[in-house]
């Protein structure tokens, strides 16, 4: 039992550097290349949402087990919102297909898989 708990704790800690890589990429590559008018609308919304998600990820590791599922589901909803905003950016041709695919199929996919595993674990063990 202890090894299962340690594995899930390690998974939540793995989520932090994965999300950090995602935030850095989004800031350096995509959000800096948005048209000026969009940097202050969808760009600010996206950045605010990323930072809020990062705070929630950091907070999950510190909270009691009974509340973790609530925050993990909140993080999942925030990640889904970021996916929607990213699809809008692609549809409006503010980002190219290659960058979109890398973010969606690599960065967000990895974060989503870790998050999904944590949600299943805490849903089962609450």
Short mmCIF file of N, CA, C and O in Angstrom, two decimals:
data_model
loop_
_atom_site.label_atom_id
_atom_site.label_comp_id
_atom_site.label_asym_id
_atom_site.label_seq_id
_atom_site.Cartn_x
_atom_site.Cartn_y
_atom_site.Cartn_z
N UNK A 1 0.82 -1.19 0.00
CA UNK A 1 0.00 0.00 0.00
C UNK A 1 0.87 1.26 0.00
O UNK A 1 0.57 2.21 -0.70
N UNK A 2 1.93 1.25 0.77
CA UNK A 2 2.80 2.42 0.84
C UNK A 2 3.41 2.73 -0.52
O UNK A 2 3.52 3.89 -0.90
N UNK A 3 3.80 1.71 -1.28
CA UNK A 3 4.41 1.96 -2.57
C UNK A 3 3.41 2.58 -3.55
O UNK A 3 3.77 3.41 -4.37
N UNK A 4 2.11 2.18 -3.47
CA UNK A 4 1.09 2.77 -4.33
C UNK A 4 0.92 4.25 -4.00
O UNK A 4 0.85 5.10 -4.88
N UNK A 5 0.87 4.59 -2.71
CA UNK A 5 0.74 5.99 -2.30
C UNK A 5 1.95 6.78 -2.75
O UNK A 5 1.83 7.88 -3.26
N UNK A 6 3.15 6.21 -2.58
CA UNK A 6 4.36 6.91 -3.00
C UNK A 6 4.38 7.11 -4.51
O UNK A 6 4.83 8.14 -4.99
N UNK A 7 3.89 6.10 -5.27
CA UNK A 7 3.83 6.25 -6.72
C UNK A 7 2.92 7.40 -7.11
O UNK A 7 3.25 8.19 -7.99
N UNK A 8 1.76 7.53 -6.47
CA UNK A 8 0.84 8.60 -6.80
C UNK A 8 1.39 9.95 -6.36
O UNK A 8 1.22 10.95 -7.02
N UNK A 9 2.06 10.00 -5.23
CA UNK A 9 2.68 11.24 -4.78
C UNK A 9 3.76 11.64 -5.79
O UNK A 9 3.86 12.80 -6.17
N UNK A 10 4.55 10.67 -6.25
CA UNK A 10 5.56 10.95 -7.25
C UNK A 10 4.92 11.44 -8.55
O UNK A 10 5.44 12.31 -9.21
N UNK A 11 3.75 10.87 -8.91
CA UNK A 11 3.05 11.30 -10.12
C UNK A 11 2.62 12.75 -10.02
O UNK A 11 2.71 13.50 -10.98
N UNK A 12 2.13 13.15 -8.84
CA UNK A 12 1.72 14.55 -8.69
C UNK A 12 2.94 15.47 -8.75
O UNK A 12 2.86 16.57 -9.25
N UNK A 13 4.06 14.99 -8.25
CA UNK A 13 5.28 15.80 -8.34
C UNK A 13 5.82 15.84 -9.76
O UNK A 13 6.41 16.84 -10.16
N UNK A 14 5.63 14.78 -10.53
CA UNK A 14 6.04 14.76 -11.93
C UNK A 14 5.24 15.78 -12.74
O UNK A 14 5.73 16.36 -13.70
N UNK A 15 4.00 16.01 -12.33
CA UNK A 15 3.14 16.95 -13.03
C UNK A 15 3.71 18.37 -13.00
O UNK A 15 3.57 19.11 -13.97
N UNK A 16 4.38 18.72 -11.93
CA UNK A 16 4.91 20.09 -11.79
C UNK A 16 5.94 20.42 -12.87
O UNK A 16 5.77 21.41 -13.60
N UNK A 17 7.01 19.63 -13.05
CA UNK A 17 7.97 20.00 -14.11
C UNK A 17 7.39 19.86 -15.52
O UNK A 17 7.75 20.63 -16.41
N UNK A 18 6.48 18.91 -15.73
CA UNK A 18 5.85 18.78 -17.05
C UNK A 18 5.05 20.04 -17.37
O UNK A 18 5.11 20.56 -18.48
N UNK A 19 4.31 20.53 -16.39
CA UNK A 19 3.51 21.72 -16.62
C UNK A 19 4.40 22.95 -16.78
O UNK A 19 4.11 23.84 -17.58
N UNK A 20 5.50 22.97 -16.06
CA UNK A 20 6.44 24.09 -16.18
C UNK A 20 7.01 24.16 -17.60
O UNK A 20 7.12 25.24 -18.18
N UNK A 21 7.36 23.02 -18.17
CA UNK A 21 7.87 22.97 -19.55
C UNK A 21 6.81 23.50 -20.51
O UNK A 21 7.10 24.27 -21.43
N UNK A 22 5.58 23.08 -20.28
CA UNK A 22 4.46 23.53 -21.12
C UNK A 22 4.30 25.05 -21.04
O UNK A 22 4.17 25.72 -22.07
N UNK A 23 4.33 25.61 -19.84
CA UNK A 23 4.16 27.06 -19.67
C UNK A 23 5.30 27.80 -20.37
O UNK A 23 5.06 28.78 -21.09
N UNK A 24 6.53 27.34 -20.19
CA UNK A 24 7.67 27.99 -20.84
C UNK A 24 7.52 27.97 -22.35
O UNK A 24 7.75 28.99 -23.02
N UNK A 25 7.13 26.84 -22.90
CA UNK A 25 6.96 26.75 -24.35
C UNK A 25 5.87 27.70 -24.83
O UNK A 25 6.06 28.43 -25.82
N UNK A 26 4.76 27.70 -24.13
CA UNK A 26 3.66 28.56 -24.55
C UNK A 26 4.05 30.04 -24.50
O UNK A 26 3.70 30.80 -25.39
N UNK A 27 4.77 30.42 -23.47
CA UNK A 27 5.18 31.82 -23.35
C UNK A 27 6.20 32.20 -24.42
O UNK A 27 6.09 33.25 -25.06
N UNK A 28 7.21 31.36 -24.61
CA UNK A 28 8.30 31.69 -25.53
C UNK A 28 7.90 31.58 -27.00
O UNK A 28 8.25 32.43 -27.80
N UNK A 29 7.21 30.54 -27.33
CA UNK A 29 6.97 30.24 -28.74
C UNK A 29 5.64 30.78 -29.24
O UNK A 29 5.57 31.45 -30.26
N UNK A 30 4.60 30.48 -28.53
CA UNK A 30 3.27 30.76 -29.09
C UNK A 30 2.75 32.14 -28.68
O UNK A 30 2.39 32.95 -29.53
N UNK A 31 2.70 32.43 -27.40
CA UNK A 31 2.06 33.68 -26.98
C UNK A 31 2.83 34.92 -27.43
O UNK A 31 2.23 35.97 -27.66
N UNK A 32 4.14 34.81 -27.58
CA UNK A 32 4.90 35.96 -28.07
C UNK A 32 4.67 36.20 -29.56
O UNK A 32 4.96 37.28 -30.06
N UNK A 33 4.16 35.19 -30.25
CA UNK A 33 3.96 35.32 -31.70
C UNK A 33 2.52 35.63 -32.08
O UNK A 33 2.20 35.73 -33.25
N UNK A 34 1.65 35.80 -31.09
CA UNK A 34 0.27 36.18 -31.40
C UNK A 34 0.25 37.60 -31.96
O UNK A 34 1.10 38.42 -31.62
N UNK A 35 -0.72 37.89 -32.80
CA UNK A 35 -0.87 39.28 -33.26
C UNK A 35 -1.05 40.21 -32.06
O UNK A 35 -1.62 39.82 -31.04
N UNK A 36 -0.58 41.42 -32.17
CA UNK A 36 -0.60 42.37 -31.06
C UNK A 36 -1.99 42.53 -30.45
O UNK A 36 -2.14 42.55 -29.23
N UNK A 37 -2.99 42.61 -31.28
CA UNK A 37 -4.35 42.78 -30.75
C UNK A 37 -4.80 41.57 -29.94
O UNK A 37 -5.58 41.71 -29.01
N UNK A 38 -4.31 40.39 -30.28
CA UNK A 38 -4.73 39.17 -29.59
C UNK A 38 -3.89 38.89 -28.34
O UNK A 38 -4.33 38.15 -27.47
N UNK A 39 -2.70 39.46 -28.27
CA UNK A 39 -1.87 39.27 -27.07
C UNK A 39 -2.58 39.79 -25.83
O UNK A 39 -2.41 39.27 -24.74
N UNK A 40 -3.37 40.83 -26.01
CA UNK A 40 -4.02 41.46 -24.87
C UNK A 40 -5.43 40.94 -24.62
O UNK A 40 -6.08 41.38 -23.71
N UNK A 41 -5.89 40.01 -25.43
CA UNK A 41 -7.20 39.42 -25.18
C UNK A 41 -7.02 37.93 -24.91
O UNK A 41 -6.89 37.51 -23.77
N UNK A 42 -6.96 37.13 -25.96
CA UNK A 42 -6.85 35.68 -25.76
C UNK A 42 -5.49 35.32 -25.14
O UNK A 42 -5.39 34.39 -24.35
N UNK A 43 -4.46 36.09 -25.46
CA UNK A 43 -3.13 35.83 -24.89
C UNK A 43 -3.11 36.02 -23.39
O UNK A 43 -2.60 35.19 -22.65
N UNK A 44 -3.69 37.12 -22.91
CA UNK A 44 -3.75 37.36 -21.46
C UNK A 44 -4.63 36.33 -20.77
O UNK A 44 -4.32 35.88 -19.67
N UNK A 45 -5.75 35.99 -21.39
CA UNK A 45 -6.65 34.98 -20.83
C UNK A 45 -5.92 33.63 -20.69
O UNK A 45 -6.01 32.97 -19.67
N UNK A 46 -5.19 33.27 -21.72
CA UNK A 46 -4.45 32.01 -21.73
C UNK A 46 -3.37 32.02 -20.64
O UNK A 46 -3.22 31.05 -19.89
N UNK A 47 -2.61 33.11 -20.56
CA UNK A 47 -1.56 33.20 -19.54
C UNK A 47 -2.14 33.14 -18.13
O UNK A 47 -1.63 32.43 -17.27
N UNK A 48 -3.21 33.88 -17.90
CA UNK A 48 -3.85 33.87 -16.58
C UNK A 48 -4.31 32.46 -16.22
O UNK A 48 -4.10 32.00 -15.10
N UNK A 49 -4.90 31.77 -17.17
CA UNK A 49 -5.37 30.41 -16.94
C UNK A 49 -4.21 29.45 -16.68
O UNK A 49 -4.29 28.59 -15.79
N UNK A 50 -3.11 29.62 -17.40
CA UNK A 50 -1.94 28.76 -17.16
C UNK A 50 -1.39 28.98 -15.76
O UNK A 50 -1.05 28.02 -15.06
N UNK A 51 -1.26 30.23 -15.35
CA UNK A 51 -0.73 30.52 -14.02
C UNK A 51 -1.65 30.02 -12.91
O UNK A 51 -1.20 29.51 -11.90
N UNK A 52 -2.96 30.17 -13.11
CA UNK A 52 -3.92 29.67 -12.13
C UNK A 52 -3.83 28.14 -12.03
O UNK A 52 -3.86 27.58 -10.93
N UNK A 53 -3.69 27.48 -13.16
CA UNK A 53 -3.54 26.03 -13.18
C UNK A 53 -2.26 25.61 -12.47
O UNK A 53 -2.26 24.65 -11.69
N UNK A 54 -1.18 26.33 -12.71
CA UNK A 54 0.08 26.03 -12.05
C UNK A 54 -0.05 26.16 -10.54
O UNK A 54 0.43 25.30 -9.78
N UNK A 55 -0.71 27.21 -10.09
CA UNK A 55 -0.93 27.38 -8.64
C UNK A 55 -1.74 26.23 -8.07
O UNK A 55 -1.43 25.71 -7.00
N UNK A 56 -2.76 25.80 -8.80
CA UNK A 56 -3.58 24.69 -8.33
C UNK A 56 -2.79 23.39 -8.29
O UNK A 56 -2.97 22.58 -7.38
N UNK A 57 -1.93 23.17 -9.27
CA UNK A 57 -1.08 21.97 -9.28
C UNK A 57 -0.16 21.99 -8.06
O UNK A 57 0.00 20.97 -7.38
N UNK A 58 0.42 23.14 -7.76
CA UNK A 58 1.30 23.25 -6.60
C UNK A 58 0.52 23.01 -5.31
O UNK A 58 1.01 22.40 -4.38
N UNK A 59 -0.71 23.48 -5.28
CA UNK A 59 -1.53 23.37 -4.08
C UNK A 59 -1.98 21.92 -3.83
O UNK A 59 -2.08 21.50 -2.69
N UNK A 60 -2.24 21.16 -4.90
CA UNK A 60 -2.71 19.77 -4.76
C UNK A 60 -1.73 18.95 -3.94
O UNK A 60 -2.13 18.13 -3.11
N UNK A 61 -0.47 19.16 -4.15
CA UNK A 61 0.54 18.38 -3.44
C UNK A 61 0.54 18.67 -1.94
O UNK A 61 0.97 17.85 -1.15
N UNK A 62 0.02 19.81 -1.52
CA UNK A 62 0.05 20.24 -0.13
C UNK A 62 -1.24 19.96 0.63
O UNK A 62 -1.28 20.09 1.83
N UNK A 63 -2.31 19.60 -0.05
CA UNK A 63 -3.60 19.48 0.62
C UNK A 63 -3.88 18.07 1.10
O UNK A 63 -3.23 17.13 0.68
N UNK A 64 -4.89 17.97 1.93
CA UNK A 64 -5.27 16.67 2.46
C UNK A 64 -5.92 15.83 1.37
O UNK A 64 -6.50 16.35 0.42
N UNK A 65 -5.80 14.52 1.52
CA UNK A 65 -6.22 13.57 0.50
C UNK A 65 -7.68 13.73 0.10
O UNK A 65 -8.01 13.61 -1.08
N UNK A 66 -8.55 14.03 1.04
CA UNK A 66 -9.98 14.11 0.75
C UNK A 66 -10.34 15.25 -0.19
O UNK A 66 -11.37 15.21 -0.86
N UNK A 67 -9.51 16.28 -0.27
CA UNK A 67 -9.80 17.44 -1.12
C UNK A 67 -9.06 17.39 -2.46
O UNK A 67 -9.32 18.22 -3.33
N UNK A 68 -8.15 16.45 -2.61
CA UNK A 68 -7.33 16.41 -3.83
C UNK A 68 -8.15 16.20 -5.08
O UNK A 68 -7.89 16.81 -6.11
N UNK A 69 -9.16 15.32 -5.01
CA UNK A 69 -9.96 15.02 -6.20
C UNK A 69 -10.66 16.27 -6.72
O UNK A 69 -10.71 16.49 -7.94
N UNK A 70 -11.17 17.09 -5.84
CA UNK A 70 -11.83 18.34 -6.24
C UNK A 70 -10.86 19.22 -7.04
O UNK A 70 -11.20 19.73 -8.11
N UNK A 71 -9.66 19.39 -6.53
CA UNK A 71 -8.68 20.24 -7.21
C UNK A 71 -8.16 19.60 -8.50
O UNK A 71 -7.92 20.30 -9.48
N UNK A 72 -8.01 18.29 -8.50
CA UNK A 72 -7.57 17.61 -9.73
C UNK A 72 -8.62 17.79 -10.83
O UNK A 72 -8.25 18.02 -11.99
N UNK A 73 -9.89 17.71 -10.47
CA UNK A 73 -10.94 17.94 -11.46
C UNK A 73 -10.96 19.40 -11.92
O UNK A 73 -11.21 19.68 -13.10
N UNK A 74 -10.67 20.33 -11.02
CA UNK A 74 -10.57 21.74 -11.40
C UNK A 74 -9.42 21.94 -12.39
O UNK A 74 -9.57 22.64 -13.39
N UNK A 75 -8.28 21.32 -12.11
CA UNK A 75 -7.12 21.41 -13.00
C UNK A 75 -7.46 20.82 -14.37
O UNK A 75 -7.10 21.37 -15.41
N UNK A 76 -8.18 19.71 -14.37
CA UNK A 76 -8.59 19.07 -15.62
C UNK A 76 -9.48 20.01 -16.44
O UNK A 76 -9.31 20.14 -17.65
N UNK A 77 -10.41 20.68 -15.78
CA UNK A 77 -11.29 21.63 -16.48
C UNK A 77 -10.48 22.80 -17.04
O UNK A 77 -10.72 23.26 -18.16
N UNK A 78 -9.49 23.27 -16.27
CA UNK A 78 -8.64 24.37 -16.74
C UNK A 78 -7.83 23.93 -17.96
O UNK A 78 -7.67 24.69 -18.92
N UNK A 79 -7.32 22.70 -17.93
CA UNK A 79 -6.55 22.18 -19.06
C UNK A 79 -7.44 22.04 -20.29
O UNK A 79 -7.01 22.35 -21.41
N UNK A 80 -8.69 21.61 -20.11
CA UNK A 80 -9.62 21.53 -21.23
C UNK A 80 -9.92 22.90 -21.81
O UNK A 80 -10.04 23.05 -23.03
N UNK A 81 -10.02 23.91 -20.96
CA UNK A 81 -10.23 25.27 -21.43
C UNK A 81 -9.03 25.74 -22.26
O UNK A 81 -9.18 26.38 -23.30
N UNK A 82 -7.82 25.40 -21.81
CA UNK A 82 -6.62 25.76 -22.56
C UNK A 82 -6.61 25.07 -23.92
O UNK A 82 -6.20 25.67 -24.92
N UNK A 83 -7.08 23.83 -23.98
CA UNK A 83 -7.18 23.13 -25.27
C UNK A 83 -8.12 23.88 -26.22
O UNK A 83 -7.82 24.03 -27.41
N UNK A 84 -9.23 24.33 -25.69
CA UNK A 84 -10.21 25.05 -26.52
C UNK A 84 -9.60 26.35 -27.04
O UNK A 84 -9.70 26.66 -28.23
N UNK A 85 -8.95 27.10 -26.17
CA UNK A 85 -8.32 28.35 -26.59
C UNK A 85 -7.24 28.10 -27.63
O UNK A 85 -7.08 28.87 -28.59
N UNK A 86 -6.50 27.02 -27.47
CA UNK A 86 -5.46 26.66 -28.43
C UNK A 86 -6.07 26.32 -29.79
O UNK A 86 -5.54 26.72 -30.83
N UNK A 87 -7.20 25.60 -29.79
CA UNK A 87 -7.87 25.29 -31.05
C UNK A 87 -8.37 26.57 -31.74
O UNK A 87 -8.32 26.68 -32.96
N UNK A 88 -8.84 27.52 -30.94
CA UNK A 88 -9.27 28.80 -31.51
C UNK A 88 -8.09 29.51 -32.15
O UNK A 88 -8.19 30.04 -33.26
N UNK A 89 -6.94 29.51 -31.46
CA UNK A 89 -5.73 30.15 -32.02
C UNK A 89 -5.34 29.52 -33.35
O UNK A 89 -4.96 30.21 -34.29
N UNK A 90 -5.45 28.20 -33.43
CA UNK A 90 -5.11 27.50 -34.67
C UNK A 90 -6.12 27.84 -35.76
O UNK A 90 -5.75 28.13 -36.90
N UNK A 91 -7.40 27.82 -35.41
CA UNK A 91 -8.45 28.10 -36.39
C UNK A 91 -8.32 29.50 -36.97
O UNK A 91 -8.58 29.73 -38.15
N UNK A 92 -7.90 30.44 -36.13
CA UNK A 92 -7.73 31.82 -36.59
C UNK A 92 -6.37 32.05 -37.25
O UNK A 92 -6.04 33.17 -37.62
N UNK A 93 -5.58 30.99 -37.36
CA UNK A 93 -4.24 31.02 -38.00
C UNK A 93 -3.25 31.90 -37.24
O UNK A 93 -2.37 32.51 -37.83
N UNK A 94 -3.42 31.97 -35.91
CA UNK A 94 -2.47 32.71 -35.09
C UNK A 94 -1.28 31.83 -34.71
O UNK A 94 -0.24 32.35 -34.32
N UNK A 95 -1.46 30.53 -34.78
CA UNK A 95 -0.34 29.59 -34.60
C UNK A 95 -0.39 28.59 -35.75
O UNK A 95 -1.46 28.33 -36.31
N UNK A 96 0.76 28.04 -36.08
CA UNK A 96 0.79 27.11 -37.20
C UNK A 96 0.48 25.68 -36.75
O UNK A 96 0.47 25.37 -35.56
N UNK A 97 0.24 24.84 -37.72
CA UNK A 97 -0.15 23.44 -37.48
C UNK A 97 0.91 22.68 -36.70
O UNK A 97 0.59 21.90 -35.80
N UNK A 98 2.17 22.91 -37.02
CA UNK A 98 3.26 22.18 -36.36
C UNK A 98 3.31 22.48 -34.86
O UNK A 98 3.41 21.57 -34.04
N UNK A 99 3.23 23.74 -34.50
CA UNK A 99 3.26 24.12 -33.09
C UNK A 99 2.00 23.63 -32.37
O UNK A 99 2.07 23.15 -31.24
N UNK A 100 0.87 23.75 -33.04
CA UNK A 100 -0.38 23.27 -32.47
C UNK A 100 -0.28 21.78 -32.15
O UNK A 100 -0.63 21.34 -31.06
N UNK A 101 0.19 21.00 -33.13
CA UNK A 101 0.29 19.55 -32.93
C UNK A 101 1.28 19.20 -31.83
O UNK A 101 1.02 18.27 -31.05
N UNK A 102 2.38 19.91 -31.75
CA UNK A 102 3.36 19.63 -30.69
C UNK A 102 2.75 19.88 -29.31
O UNK A 102 2.86 19.05 -28.41
N UNK A 103 2.08 21.00 -29.17
CA UNK A 103 1.48 21.34 -27.87
C UNK A 103 0.39 20.33 -27.51
O UNK A 103 0.37 19.79 -26.41
N UNK A 104 -0.51 20.07 -28.46
CA UNK A 104 -1.64 19.19 -28.17
C UNK A 104 -1.23 17.73 -28.02
O UNK A 104 -1.71 17.05 -27.12
N UNK A 105 -0.38 17.25 -28.92
CA UNK A 105 -0.08 15.82 -28.96
C UNK A 105 1.12 15.41 -28.11
O UNK A 105 1.37 14.22 -27.95
N UNK A 106 1.86 16.36 -27.61
CA UNK A 106 3.00 16.02 -26.76
C UNK A 106 2.83 16.62 -25.37
O UNK A 106 2.66 15.89 -24.40
N UNK A 107 2.86 17.93 -25.27
CA UNK A 107 2.87 18.58 -23.96
C UNK A 107 1.56 18.37 -23.20
O UNK A 107 1.56 17.84 -22.08
N UNK A 108 0.46 18.78 -23.79
CA UNK A 108 -0.83 18.66 -23.10
C UNK A 108 -1.23 17.20 -22.93
O UNK A 108 -1.81 16.82 -21.91
N UNK A 109 -0.90 16.38 -23.90
CA UNK A 109 -1.24 14.95 -23.80
C UNK A 109 -0.55 14.30 -22.60
O UNK A 109 -1.18 13.56 -21.85
N UNK A 110 0.74 14.58 -22.40
CA UNK A 110 1.47 14.03 -21.26
C UNK A 110 0.86 14.51 -19.94
O UNK A 110 0.68 13.73 -19.01
N UNK A 111 0.58 15.79 -19.87
CA UNK A 111 -0.02 16.37 -18.65
C UNK A 111 -1.38 15.72 -18.40
O UNK A 111 -1.71 15.34 -17.28
N UNK A 112 -2.17 15.59 -19.45
CA UNK A 112 -3.48 14.98 -19.33
C UNK A 112 -3.44 13.54 -18.88
O UNK A 112 -4.29 13.10 -18.09
N UNK A 113 -2.47 12.78 -19.36
CA UNK A 113 -2.35 11.37 -18.95
C UNK A 113 -1.98 11.27 -17.47
O UNK A 113 -2.55 10.45 -16.74
N UNK A 114 -1.06 12.08 -17.01
CA UNK A 114 -0.68 12.08 -15.59
C UNK A 114 -1.88 12.50 -14.74
O UNK A 114 -2.22 11.87 -13.74
N UNK A 115 -2.54 13.56 -15.16
CA UNK A 115 -3.70 14.07 -14.44
C UNK A 115 -4.83 13.04 -14.40
O UNK A 115 -5.44 12.82 -13.35
N UNK A 116 -5.08 12.39 -15.52
CA UNK A 116 -6.11 11.36 -15.57
C UNK A 116 -5.82 10.21 -14.62
O UNK A 116 -6.72 9.70 -13.94
N UNK A 117 -4.56 9.80 -14.56
CA UNK A 117 -4.17 8.74 -13.63
C UNK A 117 -4.38 9.15 -12.18
O UNK A 117 -4.87 8.36 -11.36
N UNK A 118 -4.04 10.38 -11.86
CA UNK A 118 -4.25 10.88 -10.49
C UNK A 118 -5.73 10.96 -10.14
O UNK A 118 -6.14 10.59 -9.04
N UNK A 119 -6.54 11.41 -11.09
CA UNK A 119 -7.98 11.51 -10.86
C UNK A 119 -8.57 10.12 -10.61
O UNK A 119 -9.34 9.92 -9.67
N UNK A 120 -8.19 9.15 -11.42
CA UNK A 120 -8.70 7.79 -11.23
C UNK A 120 -8.26 7.23 -9.88
O UNK A 120 -9.05 6.59 -9.18
N UNK A 121 -7.01 7.48 -9.53
CA UNK A 121 -6.50 6.96 -8.25
C UNK A 121 -7.26 7.55 -7.08
O UNK A 121 -7.72 6.82 -6.20
N UNK A 122 -7.42 8.86 -7.05
CA UNK A 122 -8.08 9.49 -5.92
C UNK A 122 -9.60 9.25 -5.93
O UNK A 122 -10.22 9.23 -4.87
N UNK A 123 -10.20 9.07 -7.10
CA UNK A 123 -11.63 8.73 -7.17
C UNK A 123 -11.86 7.34 -6.58
O UNK A 123 -12.84 7.09 -5.88
N UNK A 124 -10.93 6.44 -6.85
CA UNK A 124 -11.04 5.07 -6.37
C UNK A 124 -10.74 4.97 -4.88
O UNK A 124 -11.33 4.17 -4.15
N UNK A 125 -9.84 5.77 -4.38
CA UNK A 125 -9.35 5.65 -3.00
C UNK A 125 -9.88 6.72 -2.06
O UNK A 125 -9.30 6.97 -1.01
N UNK A 126 -10.95 7.38 -2.40
CA UNK A 126 -11.54 8.38 -1.50
C UNK A 126 -12.71 7.78 -0.75
O UNK A 126 -13.50 7.07 -1.22
#
